C-alpha cells in the first residue's frame, strides 16, 4: 500500500511514544486522536510492523461507517482470530463469546459479563504470544463494540496485551467515555510538511507547491494528494488559488476528479464496494492481519481481518458475506484503491474515497448497486432487507415483508430505532392500504414503547392519512404522549378504551393486543376502581381475544388482594419463554412479578436486558426495567445499590423528557429515603411528586407518596401522623380495591395503630389480611400477615405461633426490613412475657439487620430495647454502633478488601466464584462489624485494623 509505505516524516515524538508503548512489559491501551488524513493510519501501520518484527501477534479491526449500527460488528473482527483460545475460558465466559458470535441462543450478555469474557480471552491469547490489537477508524465502531473495547482497555494492566486505537476527535464520544490514555496526532510543522512534499513530489511547479503547502496546513494526506489535483488546474480556475474549503471537502474534490475519469463498469464496481462497507486492508509480519490468508476463507467470504469484514448474523460463525470488488485495477492506478500484496484484495485507500464514490453516483446507479448487494446478502435477514429497501422505487410486497422480518429481528435484539426505520419503509412500499396502515401502526407502537414519542406521533399522523380506516396507531401514539409527557392518564384511558372496542370488533390481531396492554398499563397508573371496572368489562367482553399474557397483567396490576392468588405461578410459566420474549413483555412480566413479590427471581433477566434496551434507544422500556431493579434492591435490603439505580433512572428520565417516569423515580427515591430515616429528603421528594400527581389524579403515584409519608412518620416515631397517612391509603379492616399500596402498607398501619392505642383497629386489619388470603398471594404478604397477627394477638400461644411462622417462612430472609421489624416486635413481646434473657437473641438479630440496612431509627429502637434487657457488651457485638472487626471471617475480609479497591459486586463475584447477591450479603455483614454504613468507608476501616486480624 503505497501511501502507507512512504517513509514517515516529522513523527519522531509520536513514534517514540509508540515504541515505548510497544516495549513496555505491562498491558495497556492507547488512543491516537487526530483529524482526517493527519497520519493516524500510517502510525498504526508503522507500529504494527514493528510489533510483527519483534514477535508480536497483530490482530486488526477497522470501524466501518456502513456497519456502525450493527451490534458487535467491530468485536467480530477483533476476536475472530482469537476464537481458538476460547476453549480455555470457563463456561460462563465461553457462552458469552458464543452468543455474540451467533453460536448460541442463550440470553445476550451484559457489557460487564461480555467485557470480562473478552478480557479473559485476550489474556489467554497473550499468554501464548505477545499480542497487539490494532483498531483503526474507531469512530465508526458500533456502540456495543465500543463499550466492550473501552471496558477491556481499562483493565489490560493485568495482562501483557496492548490495544492501540485511532479515531477522529469530532466523533470520539464512545471512546471518550472509556477515559483511555490519548496520544494527540497534530498536523506536521512547516519544515516537516515541506520535506514530505518535496520527497514525494520533487518536480512540482513552484506555484502549485506554494498552494499545496497553504491549503494542506500540515496534513500529510493533503500533501500527498493535492499536487496532482492542483497541478491539473489552470491559473484562475476555481480551486487553483487560495481557498477556505475544509480539507474533507477538498479531498472529495480530489477523489471526485479521479473517479469521474474512470470507466462506467469500474465506477459501478466501486459503488457496490462502497455501499457494502468495504474498507482498507493492512498486512502484518505474518500475512493479512488476523492471521488468515484468503485461500483459507470459505467461498464467498473474505478473510478475517481482510478487506471485507462484517457482523455475524444469528446462527453464523465468522465474518458475514461481503462484496468483493473485481477488475478495478484502473481505480488502483488512479490512487483510489490499495491492493493487499498477499490476498490480492482491493480496498479503498481512505474512507473519504468511499463516501465520494457514493455521492457522485446517480440515484438509479445506487439502486442498481443495492439490488446486487441484496442478492449477495440473500441469507442475512437484516442486510438483505436494508439493500432491498434502498433498491426499491415502487410498492413491492416482497420487499415490505423482508423489512418486517428485519424489524422483528432487530426488536428481539433490542434495536428499537432500526425496527422503526424498517417498519416505516415497509409501510411506504406496501401496495395495499390496509397493510400500509398496519405497518405504520407497528412502527408507531415500537416507537412509542421505546420512548420515541415525537416519532410515534408523526407515524400515527401518517396512518391517519394513509387511506385506511383504522386508528389504532393514532390511539397508541396519543396515549403514549399524554401519559409520558403530561401524565393525563384519564384522557389516555378514554382513547384506549374506544380504540380497544374498535379493534376488538375486527377480531384477534396484534393491534388489539397492543392497545389492550397499554390500556392495562394506563389503568394501573389511574389506580381507581371505577376506571378498572371499565377495563375489566371491556376485557370480559373480548373474551378469548385477550391473550394469556394480558390476563396475567390484568390480575397482577389491578388488584392483587382479589386477583393475585396464582399469579406468581403464571408469571413463572410465562418467563420460561424468556429467550423468545419481546423486551416489553419481559418488562410487563417484571411488573407483574413485583406486585406478587417474586421480582427477585427475574432480576437477572432484567439486568441482562436493560443495558441493551438503553444502548439501542429503547429508553422507555429500559427506564421501567431500572425502576424494577431499584424496587427489587429495596426489597432485598441493597439500599445503596437501589439509591444508585434510582438516581440513574431519574437522570435518564429528565434527559429524555419523560415527565411521568421522572416523578415515578422521585416517588421511589422518597420511599427509600424514608426507610433510611432521611425524613427531610423523603418529604421534599414526596411533596414534589404529590403536587404533580394529585391534580392529575395519577393514583398510582399518589399512593406511593402516601406510603412514603407513612414510613417517614414511623421512622420519626410520630405514630399518630403515620396512622393518619396509612388510613389515607386504606381503612383498617379493609383493603381498598385497586389500591396497590393497600396490602403493601399492612405492617405500617398495624404498627401505627398499636402505638396509638388503636388495638382493635390493628387486630381487625391483621385478621382482614388473613381472611383476604394475602399469604397465598405473595411471600412478603405471608410474612407480614403472620407478623401482624402475632403483634395483635391477645392469646400468648397464638402470638408465639404466629411469630414463629413469620420468622420461619422460607422467603422471610428475602425481605430483611419487614423481618427485622417483626423481630423487634417479637423481642419486645418476649421481654414483657418471658423476660430479658429470652428477648435478647431476637432483639440482637433485629438490631443487626436494621443497622446493616441503614434503617437508623428502627436500629436505635432495637438497641434501646437491648439496653433495657441489660445486654452486656459481648452480647451487643455485631450490633451497629458496636464494631467488632475481629468477627470478620476469611471470606468476608477477602471480599471487603476487593470492594475497597473499587470493584463492583459483579467483578468481585467473578474473582471469588460467588453470585453478586452473595457478595452483597457478605458486605452487609461486614459493615456493622467494622462500624461503618457504606462502601466508601471500607478502605479507611480496613486500614485501621490491627495487623493480626484476618
Short mmCIF file of C-alpha atoms in Angstrom, two decimals, residues 112-368:
data_model
loop_
_atom_site.label_atom_id
_atom_site.label_comp_id
_atom_site.label_asym_id
_atom_site.label_seq_id
_atom_site.Cartn_x
_atom_site.Cartn_y
_atom_site.Cartn_z
CA UNK A 112 -19.87 -6.27 32.10
CA UNK A 113 -20.15 -10.01 31.50
CA UNK A 114 -19.02 -9.81 27.91
CA UNK A 115 -16.21 -7.41 28.79
CA UNK A 116 -14.82 -9.80 31.38
CA UNK A 117 -15.13 -12.69 28.91
CA UNK A 118 -13.26 -10.74 26.22
CA UNK A 119 -10.61 -9.68 28.73
CA UNK A 120 -10.09 -13.31 29.71
CA UNK A 121 -9.88 -14.35 26.05
CA UNK A 122 -7.29 -11.64 25.34
CA UNK A 123 -5.31 -12.63 28.44
CA UNK A 124 -5.28 -16.29 27.40
CA UNK A 125 -4.12 -15.38 23.89
CA UNK A 126 -1.42 -13.07 25.27
CA UNK A 127 -0.03 -15.86 27.44
CA UNK A 128 0.95 -17.80 24.31
CA UNK A 129 2.47 -14.91 22.36
CA UNK A 130 2.74 -11.18 22.73
CA UNK A 131 -0.45 -9.61 21.39
CA UNK A 132 -1.17 -6.23 19.81
CA UNK A 133 -4.80 -5.33 18.99
CA UNK A 134 -4.99 -2.55 16.41
CA UNK A 135 -8.24 -0.67 15.79
CA UNK A 136 -8.45 1.93 13.02
CA UNK A 137 -11.33 4.36 12.37
CA UNK A 138 -12.64 3.74 15.87
CA UNK A 139 -15.22 6.50 15.43
CA UNK A 140 -17.20 4.12 13.18
CA UNK A 141 -17.14 1.23 15.63
CA UNK A 142 -20.63 0.16 16.68
CA UNK A 143 -21.70 1.27 20.16
CA UNK A 144 -21.72 -2.23 21.63
CA UNK A 145 -18.16 -2.96 20.50
CA UNK A 146 -17.00 0.47 21.68
CA UNK A 147 -18.32 -0.23 25.19
CA UNK A 148 -16.60 -3.60 25.37
CA UNK A 149 -13.31 -2.29 23.95
CA UNK A 150 -13.36 0.55 26.45
CA UNK A 151 -14.05 -1.88 29.31
CA UNK A 152 -11.20 -4.16 28.21
CA UNK A 153 -8.81 -1.28 27.52
CA UNK A 154 -9.13 -0.01 31.09
CA UNK A 155 -8.25 -3.42 32.51
CA UNK A 156 -5.32 -4.64 30.41
CA UNK A 157 -2.78 -3.92 33.15
CA UNK A 158 -3.10 -7.48 34.43
CA UNK A 159 -2.12 -8.91 31.04
CA UNK A 160 0.68 -8.40 28.52
CA UNK A 161 -1.71 -7.45 25.69
CA UNK A 162 -1.82 -4.00 24.07
CA UNK A 163 -4.74 -2.17 22.44
CA UNK A 164 -3.94 0.64 20.01
CA UNK A 165 -6.86 2.58 18.50
CA UNK A 166 -7.16 5.56 16.17
CA UNK A 167 -10.13 7.88 15.78
CA UNK A 168 -11.17 11.38 14.81
CA UNK A 169 -11.68 13.86 17.66
CA UNK A 170 -15.07 15.08 16.44
CA UNK A 171 -16.59 11.59 16.60
CA UNK A 172 -14.96 10.06 19.66
CA UNK A 173 -17.71 10.23 22.30
CA UNK A 174 -17.86 6.47 22.83
CA UNK A 175 -14.16 6.12 23.49
CA UNK A 176 -14.02 9.37 25.46
CA UNK A 177 -16.36 7.77 27.98
CA UNK A 178 -13.84 4.95 28.42
CA UNK A 179 -11.20 7.50 29.55
CA UNK A 180 -8.33 5.66 27.85
CA UNK A 181 -4.92 7.39 27.51
CA UNK A 182 -4.74 9.60 24.41
CA UNK A 183 -1.83 10.46 22.13
CA UNK A 184 -2.77 13.53 20.03
CA UNK A 185 -1.61 13.41 16.41
CA UNK A 186 -1.25 17.03 15.23
CA UNK A 187 -0.53 18.27 11.68
CA UNK A 188 3.12 18.36 10.61
CA UNK A 189 5.08 21.52 11.31
CA UNK A 190 6.19 23.68 8.38
CA UNK A 191 9.61 22.12 7.91
CA UNK A 192 8.31 18.55 8.06
CA UNK A 193 5.49 19.39 5.66
CA UNK A 194 7.97 20.74 3.13
CA UNK A 195 10.21 17.65 3.47
CA UNK A 196 7.25 15.30 2.90
CA UNK A 197 6.00 17.26 -0.12
CA UNK A 198 9.40 17.62 -1.71
CA UNK A 199 10.28 13.99 -1.10
CA UNK A 200 7.11 12.72 -2.76
CA UNK A 201 6.69 15.40 -5.46
CA UNK A 202 10.20 16.75 -6.13
CA UNK A 203 9.34 18.20 -9.55
CA UNK A 204 6.14 20.04 -8.61
CA UNK A 205 5.68 23.52 -10.08
CA UNK A 206 6.67 26.25 -7.55
CA UNK A 207 3.20 27.85 -7.82
CA UNK A 208 1.48 24.55 -7.13
CA UNK A 209 3.95 23.78 -4.32
CA UNK A 210 3.03 27.05 -2.60
CA UNK A 211 -0.71 26.36 -2.97
CA UNK A 212 -0.35 22.83 -1.63
CA UNK A 213 1.53 23.96 1.46
CA UNK A 214 -1.01 26.69 2.08
CA UNK A 215 -4.08 24.51 1.63
CA UNK A 216 -2.72 21.36 3.29
CA UNK A 217 -1.80 23.14 6.55
CA UNK A 218 0.50 20.29 7.53
CA UNK A 219 -2.00 17.50 6.75
CA UNK A 220 0.05 14.58 5.32
CA UNK A 221 -2.76 13.15 3.17
CA UNK A 222 -3.35 16.57 1.61
CA UNK A 223 0.38 16.99 0.97
CA UNK A 224 0.41 13.69 -0.91
CA UNK A 225 -2.87 14.06 -2.82
CA UNK A 226 -3.23 17.75 -3.69
CA UNK A 227 -0.22 18.28 -6.03
CA UNK A 228 -1.60 16.19 -8.88
CA UNK A 229 -5.04 17.75 -8.50
CA UNK A 230 -3.91 21.39 -8.27
CA UNK A 231 -1.33 20.86 -10.98
CA UNK A 232 -4.11 20.00 -13.39
CA UNK A 233 -5.94 23.28 -12.80
CA UNK A 234 -5.30 26.38 -14.89
CA UNK A 235 -4.49 29.77 -13.38
CA UNK A 236 -7.70 31.38 -12.13
CA UNK A 237 -9.75 28.15 -12.29
CA UNK A 238 -11.82 27.53 -9.13
CA UNK A 239 -9.58 25.78 -6.61
CA UNK A 240 -6.34 26.93 -8.19
CA UNK A 241 -5.88 29.87 -5.83
CA UNK A 242 -6.16 30.31 -2.05
CA UNK A 243 -9.39 28.71 -0.76
CA UNK A 244 -11.14 28.21 2.57
CA UNK A 245 -12.62 24.83 1.67
CA UNK A 246 -12.42 22.38 4.62
CA UNK A 247 -9.95 19.59 3.97
CA UNK A 248 -12.55 16.78 3.87
CA UNK A 249 -14.40 18.66 1.11
CA UNK A 250 -11.11 19.34 -0.67
CA UNK A 251 -10.30 15.62 -0.54
CA UNK A 252 -13.68 14.87 -2.09
CA UNK A 253 -12.85 17.25 -4.94
CA UNK A 254 -9.53 15.46 -5.45
CA UNK A 255 -11.05 11.98 -5.39
CA UNK A 256 -14.10 13.08 -7.36
CA UNK A 257 -11.95 14.20 -10.26
CA UNK A 258 -10.23 10.81 -10.33
CA UNK A 259 -13.49 8.87 -10.08
CA UNK A 260 -15.01 10.85 -12.93
CA UNK A 261 -12.18 9.72 -15.20
CA UNK A 262 -12.92 6.02 -14.70
CA UNK A 263 -14.97 3.79 -16.95
CA UNK A 264 -18.61 3.11 -16.13
CA UNK A 265 -18.02 -0.54 -15.23
CA UNK A 266 -15.25 0.35 -12.77
CA UNK A 267 -17.38 3.08 -11.16
CA UNK A 268 -20.24 0.58 -10.74
CA UNK A 269 -17.87 -1.90 -9.09
CA UNK A 270 -16.57 0.78 -6.75
CA UNK A 271 -20.12 1.80 -5.85
CA UNK A 272 -21.08 -1.75 -4.89
CA UNK A 273 -17.96 -1.99 -2.74
CA UNK A 274 -18.61 1.39 -1.13
CA UNK A 275 -22.25 0.63 -0.27
CA UNK A 276 -21.23 -2.67 1.29
CA UNK A 277 -18.71 -1.04 3.64
CA UNK A 278 -15.55 -2.48 2.10
CA UNK A 279 -12.63 -0.97 4.00
CA UNK A 280 -8.84 -0.75 3.97
CA UNK A 281 -6.61 -3.80 4.23
CA UNK A 282 -3.28 -3.96 6.06
CA UNK A 283 -0.54 -6.57 6.25
CA UNK A 284 1.31 -7.78 9.34
CA UNK A 285 4.54 -9.70 9.56
CA UNK A 286 2.63 -12.96 9.30
CA UNK A 287 0.31 -12.06 6.43
CA UNK A 288 -3.14 -10.49 6.46
CA UNK A 289 -3.98 -9.02 9.87
CA UNK A 290 -5.97 -11.62 11.73
CA UNK A 291 -3.71 -14.45 10.62
CA UNK A 292 -5.91 -15.92 7.87
CA UNK A 293 -4.99 -15.82 4.20
CA UNK A 294 -7.64 -15.50 1.53
CA UNK A 295 -7.09 -19.10 0.47
CA UNK A 296 -8.31 -20.23 3.89
CA UNK A 297 -11.57 -18.29 3.75
CA UNK A 298 -14.82 -20.06 2.84
CA UNK A 299 -16.19 -19.50 -0.64
CA UNK A 300 -17.95 -16.15 -0.81
CA UNK A 301 -16.35 -14.83 2.36
CA UNK A 302 -13.43 -12.50 2.84
CA UNK A 303 -10.51 -13.45 5.06
CA UNK A 304 -10.81 -12.47 8.69
CA UNK A 305 -9.23 -9.07 9.18
CA UNK A 306 -9.19 -8.59 5.39
CA UNK A 307 -10.90 -6.23 3.02
CA UNK A 308 -14.41 -7.48 3.56
CA UNK A 309 -15.25 -7.71 7.21
CA UNK A 310 -18.62 -7.53 8.88
CA UNK A 311 -21.03 -8.58 11.56
CA UNK A 312 -22.01 -12.17 12.14
CA UNK A 313 -25.73 -12.86 11.75
CA UNK A 314 -27.52 -15.25 14.08
CA UNK A 315 -26.51 -18.85 13.53
CA UNK A 316 -23.42 -17.93 11.51
CA UNK A 317 -19.79 -18.18 12.60
CA UNK A 318 -17.16 -15.87 11.17
CA UNK A 319 -17.44 -12.72 9.11
CA UNK A 320 -20.52 -12.00 7.02
CA UNK A 321 -20.60 -12.46 3.25
CA UNK A 322 -19.11 -9.33 1.66
CA UNK A 323 -18.92 -7.97 -1.83
CA UNK A 324 -15.53 -8.30 -3.49
CA UNK A 325 -14.51 -5.66 -5.98
CA UNK A 326 -13.06 -7.13 -9.18
CA UNK A 327 -11.48 -5.71 -12.34
CA UNK A 328 -10.73 -2.41 -10.60
CA UNK A 329 -7.03 -2.11 -11.41
CA UNK A 330 -7.80 1.17 -13.18
CA UNK A 331 -9.06 2.65 -9.88
CA UNK A 332 -5.97 1.38 -8.07
CA UNK A 333 -3.76 3.01 -10.70
CA UNK A 334 -5.65 6.29 -10.09
CA UNK A 335 -4.71 6.16 -6.42
CA UNK A 336 -8.23 5.36 -5.17
CA UNK A 337 -7.65 1.78 -4.02
CA UNK A 338 -4.89 -0.23 -2.40
CA UNK A 339 -4.26 -3.89 -3.13
CA UNK A 340 -3.18 -6.30 -0.45
CA UNK A 341 0.03 -7.94 -1.70
CA UNK A 342 -0.81 -11.29 -0.04
CA UNK A 343 -4.53 -11.78 -0.71
CA UNK A 344 -4.86 -9.58 -3.78
CA UNK A 345 -7.96 -7.94 -2.27
CA UNK A 346 -8.74 -4.34 -3.20
CA UNK A 347 -9.82 -1.83 -0.58
CA UNK A 348 -10.46 1.90 -0.52
CA UNK A 349 -7.41 3.95 0.26
CA UNK A 350 -9.35 6.23 2.59
CA UNK A 351 -12.97 6.38 3.91
CA UNK A 352 -13.41 9.67 2.03
CA UNK A 353 -12.87 7.81 -1.24
CA UNK A 354 -15.73 5.53 -0.37
CA UNK A 355 -18.10 8.35 0.59
CA UNK A 356 -17.17 10.31 -2.56
CA UNK A 357 -17.98 7.31 -4.75
CA UNK A 358 -21.47 7.17 -3.21
CA UNK A 359 -22.04 10.93 -3.51
CA UNK A 360 -21.14 11.02 -7.21
CA UNK A 361 -23.43 8.14 -8.15
CA UNK A 362 -26.88 8.84 -9.59
CA UNK A 363 -30.00 7.55 -7.77
CA UNK A 364 -30.50 4.88 -10.42
CA UNK A 365 -26.88 3.75 -10.08
CA UNK A 366 -27.23 3.48 -6.31
CA UNK A 367 -30.45 1.49 -6.60
CA UNK A 368 -28.84 -0.96 -9.05
#
